[in-house]
Coordinates of C-alpha atoms and ligand atoms in Angstrom, one line a residue:
Chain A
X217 CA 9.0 1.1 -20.1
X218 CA 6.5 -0.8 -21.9
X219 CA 3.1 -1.7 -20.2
X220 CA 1.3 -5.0 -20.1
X221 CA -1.5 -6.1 -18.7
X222 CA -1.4 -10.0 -18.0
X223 CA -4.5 -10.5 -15.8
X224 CA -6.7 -9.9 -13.1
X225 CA -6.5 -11.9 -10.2
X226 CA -8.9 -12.4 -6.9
X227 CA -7.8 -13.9 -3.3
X228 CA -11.1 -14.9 -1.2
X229 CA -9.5 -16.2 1.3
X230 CA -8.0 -13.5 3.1
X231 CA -9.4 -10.9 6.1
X232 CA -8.4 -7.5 6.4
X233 CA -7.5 -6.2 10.0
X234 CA -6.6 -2.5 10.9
X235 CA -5.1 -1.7 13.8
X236 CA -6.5 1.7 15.0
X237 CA -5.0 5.2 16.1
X238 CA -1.4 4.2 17.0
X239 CA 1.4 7.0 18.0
X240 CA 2.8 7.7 14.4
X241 CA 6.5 7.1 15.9
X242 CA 9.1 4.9 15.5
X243 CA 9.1 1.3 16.5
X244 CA 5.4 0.2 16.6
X245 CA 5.0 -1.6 12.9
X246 CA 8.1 -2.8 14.2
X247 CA 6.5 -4.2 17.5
X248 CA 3.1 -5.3 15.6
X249 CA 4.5 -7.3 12.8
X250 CA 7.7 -8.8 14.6
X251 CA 4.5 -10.2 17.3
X252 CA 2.8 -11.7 14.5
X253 CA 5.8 -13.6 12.6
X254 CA 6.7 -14.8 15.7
X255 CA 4.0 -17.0 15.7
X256 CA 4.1 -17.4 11.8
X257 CA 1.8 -15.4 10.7
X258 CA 1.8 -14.8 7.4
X259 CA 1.1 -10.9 6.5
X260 CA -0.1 -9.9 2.8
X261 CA -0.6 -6.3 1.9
X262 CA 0.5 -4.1 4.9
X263 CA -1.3 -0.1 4.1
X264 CA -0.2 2.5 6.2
X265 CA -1.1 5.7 4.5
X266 CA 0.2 9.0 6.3
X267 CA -0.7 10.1 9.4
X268 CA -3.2 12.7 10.9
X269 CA -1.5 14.8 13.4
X270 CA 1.1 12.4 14.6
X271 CA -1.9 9.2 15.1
X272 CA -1.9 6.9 12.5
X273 CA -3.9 3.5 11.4
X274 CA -2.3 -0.3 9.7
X275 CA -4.4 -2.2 7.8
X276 CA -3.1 -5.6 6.3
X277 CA -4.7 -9.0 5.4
X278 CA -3.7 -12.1 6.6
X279 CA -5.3 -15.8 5.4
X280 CA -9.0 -16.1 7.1
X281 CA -7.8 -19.6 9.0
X282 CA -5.0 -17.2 10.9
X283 CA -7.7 -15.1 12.1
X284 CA -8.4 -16.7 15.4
X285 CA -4.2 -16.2 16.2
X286 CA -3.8 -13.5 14.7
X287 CA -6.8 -12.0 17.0
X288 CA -5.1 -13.0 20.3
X289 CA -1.8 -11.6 19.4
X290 CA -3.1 -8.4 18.5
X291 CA -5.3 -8.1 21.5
X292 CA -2.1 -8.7 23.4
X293 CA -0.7 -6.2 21.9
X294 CA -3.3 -3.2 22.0
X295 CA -2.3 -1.9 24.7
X296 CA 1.6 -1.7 24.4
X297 CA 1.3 0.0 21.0
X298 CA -1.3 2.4 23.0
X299 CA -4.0 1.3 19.9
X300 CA -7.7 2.7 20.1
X301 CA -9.3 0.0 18.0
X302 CA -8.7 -3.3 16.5
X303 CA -11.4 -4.5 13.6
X304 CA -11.4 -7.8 11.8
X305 CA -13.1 -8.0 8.3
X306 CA -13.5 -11.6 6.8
X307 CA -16.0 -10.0 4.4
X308 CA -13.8 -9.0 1.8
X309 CA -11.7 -9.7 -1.3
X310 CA -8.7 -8.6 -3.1
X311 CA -9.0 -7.9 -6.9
X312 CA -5.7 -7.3 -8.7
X313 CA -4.5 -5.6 -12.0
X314 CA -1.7 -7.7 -12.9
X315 CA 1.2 -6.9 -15.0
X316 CA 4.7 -4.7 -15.4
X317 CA 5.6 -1.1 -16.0
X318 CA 2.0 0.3 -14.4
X319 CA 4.3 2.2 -11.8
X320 CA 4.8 4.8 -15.1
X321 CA 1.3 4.3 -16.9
X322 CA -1.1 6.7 -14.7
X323 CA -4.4 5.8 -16.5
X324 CA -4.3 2.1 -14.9
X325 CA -5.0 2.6 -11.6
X326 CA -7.1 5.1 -12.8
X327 CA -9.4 2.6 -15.0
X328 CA -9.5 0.3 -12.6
X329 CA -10.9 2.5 -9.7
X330 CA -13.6 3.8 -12.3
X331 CA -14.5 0.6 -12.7
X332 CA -15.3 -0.5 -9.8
X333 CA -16.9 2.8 -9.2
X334 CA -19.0 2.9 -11.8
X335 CA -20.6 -0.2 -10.3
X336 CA -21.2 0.4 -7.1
X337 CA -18.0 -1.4 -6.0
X338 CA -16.8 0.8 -2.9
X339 CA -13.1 0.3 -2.8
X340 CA -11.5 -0.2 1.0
X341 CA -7.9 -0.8 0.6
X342 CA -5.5 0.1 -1.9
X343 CA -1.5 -1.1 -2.9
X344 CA -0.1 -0.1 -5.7
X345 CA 3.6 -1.3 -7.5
X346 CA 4.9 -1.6 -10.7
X347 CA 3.4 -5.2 -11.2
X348 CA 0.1 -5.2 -9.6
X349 CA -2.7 -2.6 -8.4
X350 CA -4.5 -4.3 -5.6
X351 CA -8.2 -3.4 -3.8
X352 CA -9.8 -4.7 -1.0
X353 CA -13.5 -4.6 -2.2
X354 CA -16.7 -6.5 -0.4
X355 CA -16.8 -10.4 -1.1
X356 CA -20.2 -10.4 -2.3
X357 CA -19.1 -8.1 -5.5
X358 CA -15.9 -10.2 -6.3
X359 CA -17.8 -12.0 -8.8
X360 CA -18.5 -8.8 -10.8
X361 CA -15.9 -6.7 -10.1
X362 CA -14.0 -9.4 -12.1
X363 CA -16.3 -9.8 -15.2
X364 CA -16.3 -5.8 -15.6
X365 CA -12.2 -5.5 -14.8
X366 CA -11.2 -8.1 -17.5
X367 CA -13.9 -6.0 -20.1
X368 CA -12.5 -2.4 -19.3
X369 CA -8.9 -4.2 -19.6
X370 CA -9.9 -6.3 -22.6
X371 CA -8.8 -9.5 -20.8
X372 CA -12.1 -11.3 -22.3
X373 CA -10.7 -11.1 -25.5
X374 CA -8.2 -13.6 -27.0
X375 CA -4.5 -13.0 -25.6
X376 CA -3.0 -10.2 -23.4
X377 CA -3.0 -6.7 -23.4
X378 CA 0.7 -4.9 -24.8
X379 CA 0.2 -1.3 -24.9
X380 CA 3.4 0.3 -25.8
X381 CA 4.1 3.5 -23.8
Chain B
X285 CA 8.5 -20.2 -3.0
X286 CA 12.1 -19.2 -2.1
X287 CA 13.0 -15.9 -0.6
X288 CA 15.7 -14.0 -2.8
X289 CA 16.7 -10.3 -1.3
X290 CA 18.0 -8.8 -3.8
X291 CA 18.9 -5.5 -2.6
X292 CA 17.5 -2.1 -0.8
X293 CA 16.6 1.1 -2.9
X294 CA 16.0 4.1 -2.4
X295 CA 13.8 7.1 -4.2
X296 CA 15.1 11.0 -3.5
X297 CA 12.8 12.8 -6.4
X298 CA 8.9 11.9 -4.7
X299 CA 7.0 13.8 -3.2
X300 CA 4.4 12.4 -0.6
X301 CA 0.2 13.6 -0.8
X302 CA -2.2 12.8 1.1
X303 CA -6.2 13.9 0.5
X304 CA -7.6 13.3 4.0
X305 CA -11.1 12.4 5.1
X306 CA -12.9 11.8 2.4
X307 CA -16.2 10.2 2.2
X308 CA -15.7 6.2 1.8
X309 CA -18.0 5.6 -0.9
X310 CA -17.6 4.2 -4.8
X311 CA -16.6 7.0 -7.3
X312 CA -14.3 8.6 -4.9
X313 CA -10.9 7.1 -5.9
X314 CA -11.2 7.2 -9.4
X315 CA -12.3 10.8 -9.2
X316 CA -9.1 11.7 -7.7
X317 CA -6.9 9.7 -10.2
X318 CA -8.8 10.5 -12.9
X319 CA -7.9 14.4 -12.6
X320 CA -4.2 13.4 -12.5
X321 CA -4.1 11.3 -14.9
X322 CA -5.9 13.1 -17.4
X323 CA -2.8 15.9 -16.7
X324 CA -0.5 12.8 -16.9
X325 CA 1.1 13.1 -13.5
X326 CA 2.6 9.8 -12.9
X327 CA 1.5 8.8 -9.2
X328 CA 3.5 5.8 -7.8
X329 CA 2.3 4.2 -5.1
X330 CA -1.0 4.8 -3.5
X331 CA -2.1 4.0 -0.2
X332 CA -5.0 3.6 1.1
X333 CA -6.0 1.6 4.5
X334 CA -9.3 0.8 5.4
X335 CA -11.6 3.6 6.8
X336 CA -12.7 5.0 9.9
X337 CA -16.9 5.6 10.4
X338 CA -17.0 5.8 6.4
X339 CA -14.1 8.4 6.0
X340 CA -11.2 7.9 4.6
X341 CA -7.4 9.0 3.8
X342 CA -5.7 8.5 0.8
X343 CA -2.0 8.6 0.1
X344 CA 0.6 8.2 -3.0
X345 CA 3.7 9.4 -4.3
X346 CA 4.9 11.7 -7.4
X347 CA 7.7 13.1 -8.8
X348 CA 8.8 16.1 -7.0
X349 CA 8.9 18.4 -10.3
X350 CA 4.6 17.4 -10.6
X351 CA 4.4 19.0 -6.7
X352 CA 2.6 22.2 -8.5
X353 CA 0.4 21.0 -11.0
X354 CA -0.6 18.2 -8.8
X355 CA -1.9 20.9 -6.6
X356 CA -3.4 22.7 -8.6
X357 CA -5.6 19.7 -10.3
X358 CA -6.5 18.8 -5.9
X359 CA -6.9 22.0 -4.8
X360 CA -10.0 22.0 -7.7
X361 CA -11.4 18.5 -7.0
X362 CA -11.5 18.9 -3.2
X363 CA -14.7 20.2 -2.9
X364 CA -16.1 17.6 -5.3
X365 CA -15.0 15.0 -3.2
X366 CA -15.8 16.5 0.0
X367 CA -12.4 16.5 1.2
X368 CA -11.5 18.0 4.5
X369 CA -7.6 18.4 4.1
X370 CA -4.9 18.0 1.5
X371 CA -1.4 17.4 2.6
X372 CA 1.8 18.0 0.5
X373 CA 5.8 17.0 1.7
X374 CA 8.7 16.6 -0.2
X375 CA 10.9 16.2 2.5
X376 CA 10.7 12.6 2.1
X377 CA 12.5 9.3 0.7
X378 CA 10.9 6.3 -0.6
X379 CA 13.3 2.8 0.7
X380 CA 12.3 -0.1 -0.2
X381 CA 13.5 -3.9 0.4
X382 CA 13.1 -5.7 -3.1
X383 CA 13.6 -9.5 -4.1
X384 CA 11.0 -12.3 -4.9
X385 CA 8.8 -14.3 -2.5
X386 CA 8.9 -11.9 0.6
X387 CA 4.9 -11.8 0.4
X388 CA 5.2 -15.8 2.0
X389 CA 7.9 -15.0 4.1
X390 CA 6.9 -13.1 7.2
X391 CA 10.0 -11.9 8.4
X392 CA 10.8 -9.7 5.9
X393 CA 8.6 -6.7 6.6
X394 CA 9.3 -7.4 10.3
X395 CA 13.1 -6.6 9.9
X396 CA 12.8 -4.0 7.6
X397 CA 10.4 -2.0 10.2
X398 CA 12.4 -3.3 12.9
X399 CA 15.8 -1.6 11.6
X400 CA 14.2 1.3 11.1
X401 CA 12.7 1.7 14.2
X402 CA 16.0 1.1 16.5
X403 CA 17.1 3.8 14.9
X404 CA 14.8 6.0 15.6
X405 CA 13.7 6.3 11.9
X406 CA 9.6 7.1 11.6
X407 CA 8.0 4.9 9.1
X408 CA 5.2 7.3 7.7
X409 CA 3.8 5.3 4.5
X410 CA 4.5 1.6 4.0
X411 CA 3.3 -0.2 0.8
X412 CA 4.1 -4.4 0.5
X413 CA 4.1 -6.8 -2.7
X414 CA 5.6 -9.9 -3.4
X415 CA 8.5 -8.2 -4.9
X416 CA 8.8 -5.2 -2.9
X417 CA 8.3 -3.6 0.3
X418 CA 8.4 0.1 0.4
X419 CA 8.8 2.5 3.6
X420 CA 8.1 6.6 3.1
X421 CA 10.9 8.1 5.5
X422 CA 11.8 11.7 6.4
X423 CA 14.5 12.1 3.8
X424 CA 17.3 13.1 5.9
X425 CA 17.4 9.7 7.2
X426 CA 17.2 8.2 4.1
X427 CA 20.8 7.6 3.6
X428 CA 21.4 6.2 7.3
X429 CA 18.4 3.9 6.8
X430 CA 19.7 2.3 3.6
X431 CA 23.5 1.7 5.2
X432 CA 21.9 0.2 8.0
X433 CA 19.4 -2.1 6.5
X434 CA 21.7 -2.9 3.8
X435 CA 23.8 -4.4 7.4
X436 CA 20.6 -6.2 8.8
X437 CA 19.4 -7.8 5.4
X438 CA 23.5 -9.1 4.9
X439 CA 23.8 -7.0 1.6
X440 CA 27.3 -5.4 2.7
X441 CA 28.5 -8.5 1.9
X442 CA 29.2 -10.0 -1.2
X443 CA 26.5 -11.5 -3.3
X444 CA 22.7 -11.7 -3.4
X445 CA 21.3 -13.6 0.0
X446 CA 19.1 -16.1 -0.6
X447 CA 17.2 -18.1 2.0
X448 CA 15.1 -21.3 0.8
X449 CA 11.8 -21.2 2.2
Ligands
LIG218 C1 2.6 4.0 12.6 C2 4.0 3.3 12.5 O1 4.3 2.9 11.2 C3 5.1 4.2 13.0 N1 5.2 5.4 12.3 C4 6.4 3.4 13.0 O2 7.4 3.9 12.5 O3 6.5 2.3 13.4
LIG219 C1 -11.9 6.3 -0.4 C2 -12.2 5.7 -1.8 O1 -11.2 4.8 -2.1 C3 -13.5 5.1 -1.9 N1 -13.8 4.1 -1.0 C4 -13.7 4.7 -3.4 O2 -14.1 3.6 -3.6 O3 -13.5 5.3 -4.3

């Protein structure tokens, strides 16, 4: 499939939230997210890597003005899903490599990380697909994290990206 | 934006990795996917939710025929990014809900964990986009999981479903 890059993109107006050290069996993401659409709360990214000896974490981000809800809900919840911690980050953004057929083009992800890397840009959260890479970074480095994404892609220049692969 | 389910897949050939508790700091991701692209080891989706006390996990798929090379490339680059575990299965499948506007649409995820988890299914990695919402499951569930969220999501019947929004 061919690869194209069509943009990079950046959402300031989320908050990331992990919910901490939950048994790794079935049913609990079911119990967390069916208590947060219940009251409408819109989830973005949901990360759940995999598990360290049957305990495992959920991070997702939600818009900042749900925080206040989504806080009550989840404090609710602690203690039926057994959770150790709950943390709430409004601090952050979410760059995003936009485009199709990334899923088969390993060196994307890959430029993107180094990237951000390279500058000092620590990177908290990642979701990949075929269409867009996604990090959670700090808000403050937003700003540059774009500028030096769209000169490593060559976004700055005139038209997209079509790399045949 | 409308909601359009368009069906449920499902991916037999991945293999599921996880590099555990490495140091959160810039460089480190790019490092990793840097070595395996450079052998061009297609990694699909990567996984990575926010850190605990400034270590971190991180997950992603491959094809199953990469399993040895992929090892080989981590089992080198562990100790240059300090990691304290690296964790290989292939006894995994990749099923995934996929449509347009589920991002906005809170539900979605919801039922999708939901089915899962009254059927006693473990969801060990999950991955969200607008256009896809992907759950790593041991594989020998794989094909109960599909029939039954194929049920839930009303794809046994006939036709896409779509829902206005
Ligand atoms: C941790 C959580 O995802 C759990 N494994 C579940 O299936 O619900
Ligand atoms: C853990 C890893 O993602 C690290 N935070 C980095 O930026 O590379």
């Amino acid at each position: 499939e061919d690869l194209l890059i069509t943009g990079v993109t950046s959402k300031m107006d989320e908050a990331k939230i992990t919910i901490c050290g939950v048994p790794d069996t079935p049913g609990i993401a079911a119990k967390i997210f069916k208590a947060l659409a219940e009251e409408d709360i819109n989830v973005n990214m949901i990360v759940q890597s995999a598990s360290r000896k049957g305990i495992n974490d959920i991070s997702f981000t939600i818009s900042q003005s749900d925080i206040k809800d989504a806080n009550n809900i989840l404090q609710n919840l602690m203690k039926d899903v057994k959770a150790k911690d709950l943390n709430f980050d409004k601090n952050i953004g979410v760059v995003s490599i936009v485009g199709m057929g990334m899923a088969s083009h390993p060196g994307i992800a890959q430029k993107m990380f180094e990237t951000l890397g390279k500058h000092g840009v620590n990177i908290q959260m990642i979701s990949t697909s075929e269409i867009k890479i996604s990090c959670v970074i700090e808000r403050s480095k937003v700003k540059m994290a774009m500028q030096k994404l769209h000169q490593s892609f060559g976004l700055d220049k005139v038209g997209k990206k079509i790399l045949k692969g």
